[in-house]
Amino acid sequence: MLPNNMLTTVPKLISRQHISALQSIYLTTSSQFASYNFREYFLRRSNLKFQQDLPQLVDVSGSELATDDLSQDKLRKWWKESVEELEVLQRASVMNRLYEAPKLVVEGAGRIRVAGGGGAGMEQAVGGGGQPDQAGDTIKAPTPPHSPSS
């Protein structure tokens, strides 16, 4: 399911190009979700993975990634886990597109379906709640009968 053969096997020496390619595929896959909330969540998670988690794993301040065996072992383990997560993300993205829901208001959908009266209840439907009637007079809600107090 991975589009790049370079990602199917763990490289012996992981370079910046490998990590850059993996990050690009993560962001592309994350942006393919049909659901706004899932898409935005996985884009944030992808950015966090490469901007916060990776620098904690190895020192990326130099021009090359760490070449000592311990750092490369950590990096290979991270790589393998990341590729497995990417495969899950790609499958989830496909499933999300198969069962696409209507667009949300925040996505700028052209038409917005209204499924009800806005939850205002019966008083909204008959002009109650201080709403003007068709003649322009304000309709007041009926007052409840007073109970005698003892």
GROMACS .gro file of N, CA and C in nm:
model
  450
    1MET      N    1   0.081  -0.119   0.000
    1MET     CA    2   0.000   0.000   0.000
    1MET      C    3   0.086   0.126   0.000
    2LEU      N    4   0.210   0.112   0.040
    2LEU     CA    5   0.300   0.227   0.040
    2LEU      C    6   0.340   0.260  -0.103
    3PRO      N    7   0.337   0.387  -0.140
    3PRO     CA    8   0.366   0.424  -0.278
    3PRO      C    9   0.515   0.422  -0.312
    4ASN      N   10   0.600   0.413  -0.214
    4ASN     CA   11   0.743   0.425  -0.240
    4ASN      C   12   0.815   0.300  -0.192
    5ASN      N   13   0.890   0.234  -0.281
    5ASN     CA   14   0.961   0.111  -0.244
    5ASN      C   15   1.065   0.136  -0.136
    6MET      N   16   1.115   0.257  -0.128
    6MET     CA   17   1.216   0.291  -0.028
    6MET      C   18   1.162   0.272   0.114
    7LEU      N   19   1.031   0.283   0.133
    7LEU     CA   20   0.973   0.275   0.266
    7LEU      C   21   0.937   0.133   0.308
    8THR      N   22   0.938   0.038   0.216
    8THR     CA   23   0.895  -0.097   0.252
    8THR      C   24   1.001  -0.174   0.328
    9THR      N   25   1.127  -0.138   0.314
    9THR     CA   26   1.234  -0.202   0.390
    9THR      C   27   1.306  -0.097   0.473
   10VAL      N   28   1.356  -0.139   0.586
   10VAL     CA   29   1.428  -0.046   0.673
   10VAL      C   30   1.568  -0.025   0.615
   11PRO      N   31   1.603   0.101   0.581
   11PRO     CA   32   1.737   0.126   0.526
   11PRO      C   33   1.846   0.099   0.630
   12LYS      N   34   1.964   0.063   0.582
   12LYS     CA   35   2.076   0.038   0.674
   12LYS      C   36   2.119   0.167   0.743
   13LEU      N   37   2.125   0.274   0.666
   13LEU     CA   38   2.162   0.404   0.721
   13LEU      C   39   2.051   0.502   0.681
   14ILE      N   40   1.976   0.549   0.779
   14ILE     CA   41   1.863   0.638   0.752
   14ILE      C   42   1.916   0.780   0.737
   15SER      N   43   1.885   0.840   0.623
   15SER     CA   44   1.935   0.975   0.594
   15SER      C   45   1.821   1.076   0.603
   16ARG      N   46   1.856   1.203   0.587
   16ARG     CA   47   1.756   1.309   0.586
   16ARG      C   48   1.657   1.292   0.471
   17GLN      N   49   1.705   1.239   0.358
   17GLN     CA   50   1.616   1.218   0.243
   17GLN      C   51   1.510   1.113   0.277
   18HIS      N   52   1.549   1.009   0.350
   18HIS     CA   53   1.452   0.908   0.391
   18HIS      C   54   1.344   0.970   0.480
   19ILE      N   55   1.388   1.048   0.577
   19ILE     CA   56   1.294   1.109   0.671
   19ILE      C   57   1.206   1.211   0.601
   20SER      N   58   1.264   1.287   0.509
   20SER     CA   59   1.187   1.385   0.434
   20SER      C   60   1.080   1.317   0.348
   21ALA      N   61   1.116   1.206   0.285
   21ALA     CA   62   1.019   1.132   0.203
   21ALA      C   63   0.907   1.075   0.290
   22LEU      N   64   0.943   1.021   0.405
   22LEU     CA   65   0.842   0.967   0.496
   22LEU      C   66   0.748   1.076   0.546
   23GLN      N   67   0.804   1.191   0.579
   23GLN     CA   68   0.722   1.303   0.625
   23GLN      C   69   0.626   1.349   0.515
   24SER      N   70   0.675   1.357   0.394
   24SER     CA   71   0.592   1.398   0.282
   24SER      C   72   0.475   1.303   0.261
   25ILE      N   73   0.502   1.173   0.271
   25ILE     CA   74   0.395   1.075   0.253
   25ILE      C   75   0.296   1.081   0.369
   26TYR      N   76   0.345   1.104   0.490
   26TYR     CA   77   0.257   1.121   0.606
   26TYR      C   78   0.161   1.238   0.584
   27LEU      N   79   0.215   1.352   0.542
   27LEU     CA   80   0.132   1.471   0.523
   27LEU      C   81   0.033   1.453   0.409
   28THR      N   82   0.077   1.388   0.301
   28THR     CA   83  -0.012   1.362   0.188
   28THR      C   84  -0.127   1.271   0.231
   29THR      N   85  -0.094   1.165   0.302
   29THR     CA   86  -0.197   1.071   0.348
   29THR      C   87  -0.293   1.139   0.445
   30SER      N   88  -0.241   1.219   0.535
   30SER     CA   89  -0.325   1.289   0.632
   30SER      C   90  -0.420   1.386   0.564
   31SER      N   91  -0.376   1.448   0.458
   31SER     CA   92  -0.461   1.546   0.389
   31SER      C   93  -0.566   1.480   0.301
   32GLN      N   94  -0.562   1.348   0.285
   32GLN     CA   95  -0.658   1.278   0.200
   32GLN      C   96  -0.784   1.235   0.275
   33PHE      N   97  -0.792   1.259   0.405
   33PHE     CA   98  -0.913   1.225   0.479
   33PHE      C   99  -1.027   1.315   0.433
   34ALA      N  100  -1.144   1.257   0.413
   34ALA     CA  101  -1.260   1.335   0.371
   34ALA      C  102  -1.318   1.415   0.487
   35SER      N  103  -1.310   1.362   0.606
   35SER     CA  104  -1.365   1.427   0.725
   35SER      C  105  -1.270   1.537   0.773
   36TYR      N  106  -1.324   1.656   0.792
   36TYR     CA  107  -1.245   1.771   0.835
   36TYR      C  108  -1.173   1.744   0.966
   37ASN      N  109  -1.247   1.691   1.064
   37ASN     CA  110  -1.188   1.670   1.197
   37ASN      C  111  -1.075   1.568   1.192
   38PHE      N  112  -1.094   1.456   1.121
   38PHE     CA  113  -0.988   1.356   1.109
   38PHE      C  114  -0.868   1.415   1.034
   39ARG      N  115  -0.896   1.486   0.925
   39ARG     CA  116  -0.788   1.543   0.843
   39ARG      C  117  -0.702   1.639   0.925
   40GLU      N  118  -0.766   1.730   0.996
   40GLU     CA  119  -0.691   1.827   1.076
   40GLU      C  120  -0.616   1.759   1.190
   41TYR      N  121  -0.677   1.660   1.253
   41TYR     CA  122  -0.612   1.588   1.363
   41TYR      C  123  -0.486   1.516   1.313
   42PHE      N  124  -0.498   1.442   1.203
   42PHE     CA  125  -0.383   1.366   1.155
   42PHE      C  126  -0.275   1.456   1.095
   43LEU      N  127  -0.312   1.571   1.041
   43LEU     CA  128  -0.209   1.666   0.997
   43LEU      C  129  -0.132   1.719   1.118
   44ARG      N  130  -0.203   1.752   1.227
   44ARG     CA  131  -0.134   1.796   1.349
   44ARG      C  132  -0.044   1.687   1.404
   45ARG      N  133  -0.096   1.564   1.411
   45ARG     CA  134  -0.016   1.452   1.463
   45ARG      C  135   0.107   1.426   1.377
   46SER      N  136   0.092   1.437   1.246
   46SER     CA  137   0.206   1.415   1.156
   46SER      C  138   0.313   1.521   1.179
   47ASN      N  139   0.270   1.645   1.190
   47ASN     CA  140   0.367   1.752   1.216
   47ASN      C  141   0.436   1.733   1.351
   48LEU      N  142   0.361   1.695   1.453
   48LEU     CA  143   0.421   1.670   1.584
   48LEU      C  144   0.522   1.557   1.579
   49LYS      N  145   0.490   1.455   1.503
   49LYS     CA  146   0.578   1.338   1.494
   49LYS      C  147   0.716   1.378   1.441
   50PHE      N  148   0.719   1.464   1.342
   50PHE     CA  149   0.845   1.499   1.279
   50PHE      C  150   0.910   1.623   1.338
   51GLN      N  151   0.834   1.710   1.403
   51GLN     CA  152   0.891   1.831   1.459
   51GLN      C  153   0.926   1.820   1.606
   52GLN      N  154   0.859   1.731   1.681
   52GLN     CA  155   0.887   1.718   1.823
   52GLN      C  156   0.944   1.581   1.860
   53ASP      N  157   0.881   1.475   1.811
   53ASP     CA  158   0.923   1.341   1.851
   53ASP      C  159   1.058   1.302   1.792
   54LEU      N  160   1.079   1.331   1.666
   54LEU     CA  161   1.204   1.293   1.600
   54LEU      C  162   1.326   1.364   1.660
   55PRO      N  163   1.323   1.495   1.683
   55PRO     CA  164   1.441   1.559   1.745
   55PRO      C  165   1.473   1.506   1.884
   56GLN      N  166   1.375   1.457   1.957
   56GLN     CA  167   1.402   1.398   2.088
   56GLN      C  168   1.473   1.264   2.074
   57LEU      N  169   1.450   1.198   1.962
   57LEU     CA  170   1.508   1.066   1.939
   57LEU      C  171   1.655   1.075   1.901
   58VAL      N  172   1.687   1.164   1.810
   58VAL     CA  173   1.826   1.180   1.764
   58VAL      C  174   1.859   1.328   1.758
   59ASP      N  175   1.986   1.358   1.759
   59ASP     CA  176   2.031   1.496   1.746
   59ASP      C  177   2.032   1.530   1.598
   60VAL      N  178   1.936   1.614   1.556
   60VAL     CA  179   1.928   1.651   1.416
   60VAL      C  180   1.981   1.793   1.393
   61SER      N  181   2.055   1.846   1.489
   61SER     CA  182   2.106   1.983   1.475
   61SER      C  183   2.222   1.990   1.377
   62GLY      N  184   2.295   1.882   1.362
   62GLY     CA  185   2.409   1.881   1.270
   62GLY      C  186   2.364   1.866   1.126
   63SER      N  187   2.462   1.863   1.038
   63SER     CA  188   2.429   1.852   0.896
   63SER      C  189   2.387   1.710   0.860
   64GLU      N  190   2.435   1.613   0.931
   64GLU     CA  191   2.398   1.473   0.906
   64GLU      C  192   2.333   1.415   1.030
   65LEU      N  193   2.252   1.314   1.010
   65LEU     CA  194   2.194   1.244   1.124
   65LEU      C  195   2.304   1.166   1.195
   66ALA      N  196   2.278   1.131   1.318
   66ALA     CA  197   2.378   1.059   1.397
   66ALA      C  198   2.416   0.928   1.330
   67THR      N  199   2.544   0.899   1.329
   67THR     CA  200   2.591   0.778   1.262
   67THR      C  201   2.634   0.670   1.359
   68ASP      N  202   2.634   0.696   1.490
   68ASP     CA  203   2.674   0.590   1.583
   68ASP      C  204   2.566   0.482   1.587
   69ASP      N  205   2.607   0.362   1.626
   69ASP     CA  206   2.519   0.246   1.619
   69ASP      C  207   2.395   0.259   1.707
   70LEU      N  208   2.411   0.314   1.827
   70LEU     CA  209   2.298   0.327   1.918
   70LEU      C  210   2.190   0.418   1.860
   71SER      N  211   2.232   0.533   1.807
   71SER     CA  212   2.136   0.626   1.748
   71SER      C  213   2.071   0.567   1.624
   72GLN      N  214   2.149   0.498   1.542
   72GLN     CA  215   2.092   0.437   1.422
   72GLN      C  216   1.994   0.325   1.459
   73ASP      N  217   2.022   0.252   1.565
   73ASP     CA  218   1.928   0.148   1.609
   73ASP      C  219   1.796   0.210   1.655
   74LYS      N  220   1.804   0.319   1.731
   74LYS     CA  221   1.683   0.390   1.774
   74LYS      C  222   1.607   0.443   1.652
   75LEU      N  223   1.683   0.498   1.559
   75LEU     CA  224   1.622   0.554   1.439
   75LEU      C  225   1.557   0.445   1.354
   76ARG      N  226   1.621   0.330   1.342
   76ARG     CA  227   1.562   0.219   1.267
   76ARG      C  228   1.432   0.170   1.333
   77LYS      N  229   1.433   0.162   1.466
   77LYS     CA  230   1.312   0.121   1.538
   77LYS      C  231   1.201   0.223   1.515
   78TRP      N  232   1.234   0.352   1.526
   78TRP     CA  233   1.137   0.458   1.501
   78TRP      C  234   1.085   0.450   1.357
   79TRP      N  235   1.174   0.424   1.263
   79TRP     CA  236   1.138   0.414   1.121
   79TRP      C  237   1.037   0.301   1.099
   80LYS      N  238   1.068   0.185   1.155
   80LYS     CA  239   0.980   0.069   1.137
   80LYS      C  240   0.842   0.097   1.196
   81GLU      N  241   0.836   0.154   1.316
   81GLU     CA  242   0.708   0.189   1.379
   81GLU      C  243   0.634   0.294   1.298
   82SER      N  244   0.707   0.391   1.244
   82SER     CA  245   0.645   0.497   1.165
   82SER      C  246   0.584   0.444   1.037
   83VAL      N  247   0.654   0.352   0.972
   83VAL     CA  248   0.601   0.293   0.848
   83VAL      C  249   0.476   0.211   0.878
   84GLU      N  250   0.477   0.138   0.990
   84GLU     CA  251   0.357   0.062   1.029
   84GLU      C  252   0.240   0.156   1.058
   85GLU      N  253   0.267   0.267   1.127
   85GLU     CA  254   0.162   0.366   1.154
   85GLU      C  255   0.111   0.427   1.024
   86LEU      N  256   0.202   0.450   0.930
   86LEU     CA  257   0.163   0.506   0.801
   86LEU      C  258   0.070   0.412   0.726
   87GLU      N  259   0.097   0.283   0.730
   87GLU     CA  260   0.009   0.186   0.664
   87GLU      C  261  -0.131   0.190   0.725
   88VAL      N  262  -0.139   0.199   0.857
   88VAL     CA  263  -0.269   0.209   0.924
   88VAL      C  264  -0.338   0.339   0.884
   89LEU      N  265  -0.263   0.448   0.880
   89LEU     CA  266  -0.317   0.578   0.842
   89LEU      C  267  -0.371   0.575   0.700
   90GLN      N  268  -0.300   0.509   0.609
   90GLN     CA  269  -0.346   0.500   0.471
   90GLN      C  270  -0.475   0.419   0.461
   91ARG      N  271  -0.485   0.309   0.533
   91ARG     CA  272  -0.608   0.230   0.531
   91ARG      C  273  -0.725   0.310   0.591
   92ALA      N  274  -0.699   0.381   0.699
   92ALA     CA  275  -0.804   0.462   0.762
   92ALA      C  276  -0.850   0.574   0.669
   93SER      N  277  -0.758   0.631   0.595
   93SER     CA  278  -0.792   0.736   0.500
   93SER      C  279  -0.883   0.684   0.389
   94VAL      N  280  -0.852   0.565   0.340
   94VAL     CA  281  -0.937   0.504   0.236
   94VAL      C  282  -1.077   0.478   0.291
   95MET      N  283  -1.085   0.420   0.410
   95MET     CA  284  -1.216   0.391   0.470
   95MET      C  285  -1.294   0.520   0.495
   96ASN      N  286  -1.227   0.626   0.536
   96ASN     CA  287  -1.293   0.753   0.561
   96ASN      C  288  -1.349   0.811   0.432
   97ARG      N  289  -1.279   0.794   0.322
   97ARG     CA  290  -1.330   0.844   0.193
   97ARG      C  291  -1.445   0.759   0.142
   98LEU      N  292  -1.446   0.629   0.174
   98LEU     CA  293  -1.555   0.542   0.130
   98LEU      C  294  -1.688   0.581   0.195
   99TYR      N  295  -1.684   0.623   0.320
   99TYR     CA  296  -1.804   0.656   0.394
   99TYR      C  297  -1.805   0.804   0.428
  100GLU      N  298  -1.796   0.885   0.326
  100GLU     CA  299  -1.787   1.030   0.345
  100GLU      C  300  -1.921   1.089   0.390
  101ALA      N  301  -1.916   1.173   0.489
  101ALA     CA  302  -2.034   1.242   0.542
  101ALA      C  303  -2.045   1.379   0.475
  102PRO      N  304  -2.160   1.445   0.490
  102PRO     CA  305  -2.172   1.581   0.436
  102PRO      C  306  -2.067   1.674   0.497
  103LYS      N  307  -2.028   1.775   0.421
  103LYS     CA  308  -1.926   1.869   0.466
  103LYS      C  309  -1.978   1.952   0.583
  104LEU      N  310  -1.886   1.992   0.670
  104LEU     CA  311  -1.920   2.076   0.784
  104LEU      C  312  -1.924   2.222   0.742
  105VAL      N  313  -1.984   2.305   0.825
  105VAL     CA  314  -1.993   2.448   0.797
  105VAL      C  315  -1.853   2.509   0.788
  106VAL      N  316  -1.760   2.467   0.872
  106VAL     CA  317  -1.626   2.524   0.873
  106VAL      C  318  -1.548   2.490   0.746
  107GLU      N  319  -1.595   2.394   0.669
  107GLU     CA  320  -1.527   2.358   0.545
  107GLU      C  321  -1.574   2.443   0.428
  108GLY      N  322  -1.672   2.533   0.452
  108GLY     CA  323  -1.718   2.620   0.345
  108GLY      C  324  -1.802   2.547   0.242
  109ALA      N  325  -1.889   2.458   0.288
  109ALA     CA  326  -1.975   2.384   0.196
  109ALA      C  327  -2.069   2.481   0.126
  110GLY      N  328  -2.100   2.455   0.001
  110GLY     CA  329  -2.186   2.542  -0.077
  110GLY      C  330  -2.329   2.546  -0.024
  111ARG      N  331  -2.385   2.430   0.001
  111ARG     CA  332  -2.521   2.422   0.053
  111ARG      C  333  -2.518   2.365   0.193
  112ILE      N  334  -2.599   2.423   0.277
  112ILE     CA  335  -2.608   2.374   0.414
  112ILE      C  336  -2.749   2.317   0.433
  113ARG      N  337  -2.756   2.192   0.473
  113ARG     CA  338  -2.886   2.130   0.496
  113ARG      C  339  -2.932   2.163   0.637
  114VAL      N  340  -3.056   2.206   0.646
  114VAL     CA  341  -3.115   2.233   0.776
  114VAL      C  342  -3.212   2.119   0.804
  115ALA      N  343  -3.191   2.050   0.913
  115ALA     CA  344  -3.271   1.932   0.942
  115ALA      C  345  -3.382   1.959   1.043
  116GLY      N  346  -3.392   2.078   1.095
  116GLY     CA  347  -3.493   2.103   1.197
  116GLY      C  348  -3.513   2.251   1.218
  117GLY      N  349  -3.585   2.284   1.322
  117GLY     CA  350  -3.617   2.423   1.350
  117GLY      C  351  -3.514   2.492   1.436
  118GLY      N  352  -3.399   2.436   1.452
  118GLY     CA  353  -3.295   2.501   1.528
  118GLY      C  354  -3.302   2.474   1.676
  119GLY      N  355  -3.391   2.386   1.718
  119GLY     CA  356  -3.398   2.348   1.858
  119GLY      C  357  -3.468   2.449   1.946
  120ALA      N  358  -3.542   2.545   1.887
  120ALA     CA  359  -3.606   2.648   1.967
  120ALA      C  360  -3.736   2.598   2.029
  121GLY      N  361  -3.790   2.489   1.981
  121GLY     CA  362  -3.910   2.433   2.040
  121GLY      C  363  -4.037   2.494   1.983
  122MET      N  364  -4.149   2.465   2.047
  122MET     CA  365  -4.280   2.505   1.997
  122MET      C  366  -4.297   2.656   1.997
  123GLU      N  367  -4.246   2.725   2.097
  123GLU     CA  368  -4.267   2.870   2.102
  123GLU      C  369  -4.204   2.940   1.982
  124GLN      N  370  -4.096   2.885   1.928
  124GLN     CA  371  -4.035   2.944   1.810
  124GLN      C  372  -4.126   2.924   1.689
  125ALA      N  373  -4.190   2.809   1.682
  125ALA     CA  374  -4.274   2.777   1.567
  125ALA      C  375  -4.399   2.863   1.563
  126VAL      N  376  -4.452   2.909   1.675
  126VAL     CA  377  -4.575   2.987   1.677
  126VAL      C  378  -4.548   3.134   1.704
  127GLY      N  379  -4.424   3.177   1.697
  127GLY     CA  380  -4.394   3.318   1.715
  127GLY      C  381  -4.377   3.359   1.860
  128GLY      N  382  -4.363   3.264   1.950
  128GLY     CA  383  -4.348   3.296   2.091
  128GLY      C  384  -4.207   3.340   2.123
  129GLY      N  385  -4.179   3.354   2.248
  129GLY     CA  386  -4.046   3.390   2.292
  129GLY      C  387  -4.010   3.534   2.261
  130GLY      N  388  -4.112   3.622   2.252
  130GLY     CA  389  -4.084   3.763   2.228
  130GLY      C  390  -4.063   3.796   2.081
  131GLN      N  391  -4.093   3.703   1.993
  131GLN     CA  392  -4.077   3.728   1.851
  131GLN      C  393  -4.199   3.804   1.798
  132PRO      N  394  -4.180   3.897   1.705
  132PRO     CA  395  -4.296   3.968   1.650
  132PRO      C  396  -4.378   3.875   1.561
  133ASP      N  397  -4.510   3.893   1.565
  133ASP     CA  398  -4.593   3.815   1.474
  133ASP      C  399  -4.593   3.882   1.338
  134GLN      N  400  -4.676   3.836   1.246
  134GLN     CA  401  -4.674   3.889   1.110
  134GLN      C  402  -4.719   4.033   1.104
  135ALA      N  403  -4.802   4.078   1.198
  135ALA     CA  404  -4.849   4.216   1.199
  135ALA      C  405  -4.748   4.310   1.261
  136GLY      N  406  -4.642   4.256   1.320
  136GLY     CA  407  -4.540   4.340   1.380
  136GLY      C  408  -4.556   4.356   1.529
  137ASP      N  409  -4.668   4.306   1.586
  137ASP     CA  410  -4.689   4.314   1.730
  137ASP      C  411  -4.607   4.206   1.798
  138THR      N  412  -4.557   4.238   1.915
  138THR     CA  413  -4.480   4.140   1.991
  138THR      C  414  -4.575   4.047   2.064
  139ILE      N  415  -4.553   3.919   2.045
  139ILE     CA  416  -4.635   3.819   2.113
  139ILE      C  417  -4.565   3.783   2.243
  140LYS      N  418  -4.638   3.789   2.350
  140LYS     CA  419  -4.581   3.754   2.479
  140LYS      C  420  -4.623   3.613   2.514
  141ALA      N  421  -4.536   3.544   2.578
  141ALA     CA  422  -4.567   3.409   2.622
  141ALA      C  423  -4.675   3.415   2.728
  142PRO      N  424  -4.769   3.319   2.725
  142PRO     CA  425  -4.874   3.321   2.827
  142PRO      C  426  -4.814   3.299   2.965
  143THR      N  427  -4.874   3.366   3.062
  143THR     CA  428  -4.826   3.351   3.200
  143THR      C  429  -4.892   3.230   3.262
  144PRO      N  430  -4.818   3.153   3.338
  144PRO     CA  431  -4.878   3.035   3.401
  144PRO      C  432  -4.976   3.078   3.510
  145PRO      N  433  -5.078   2.996   3.531
  145PRO     CA  434  -5.175   3.032   3.637
  145PRO      C  435  -5.107   3.030   3.773
  146HIS      N  436  -5.148   3.124   3.858
  146HIS     CA  437  -5.091   3.132   3.992
  146HIS      C  438  -5.159   3.031   4.082
  147SER      N  439  -5.079   2.964   4.159
  147SER     CA  440  -5.137   2.870   4.256
  147SER      C  441  -5.151   2.944   4.389
  148PRO      N  442  -5.260   2.918   4.460
  148PRO     CA  443  -5.278   2.987   4.589
  148PRO      C  444  -5.171   2.943   4.687
  149SER      N  445  -5.113   3.038   4.752
  149SER     CA  446  -5.010   3.006   4.850
  149SER      C  447  -5.071   2.999   4.988
  150SER      N  448  -5.026   2.908   5.068
  150SER     CA  449  -5.085   2.893   5.200
  150SER      C  450  -5.004   2.955   5.308
   0.00000   0.00000   0.00000
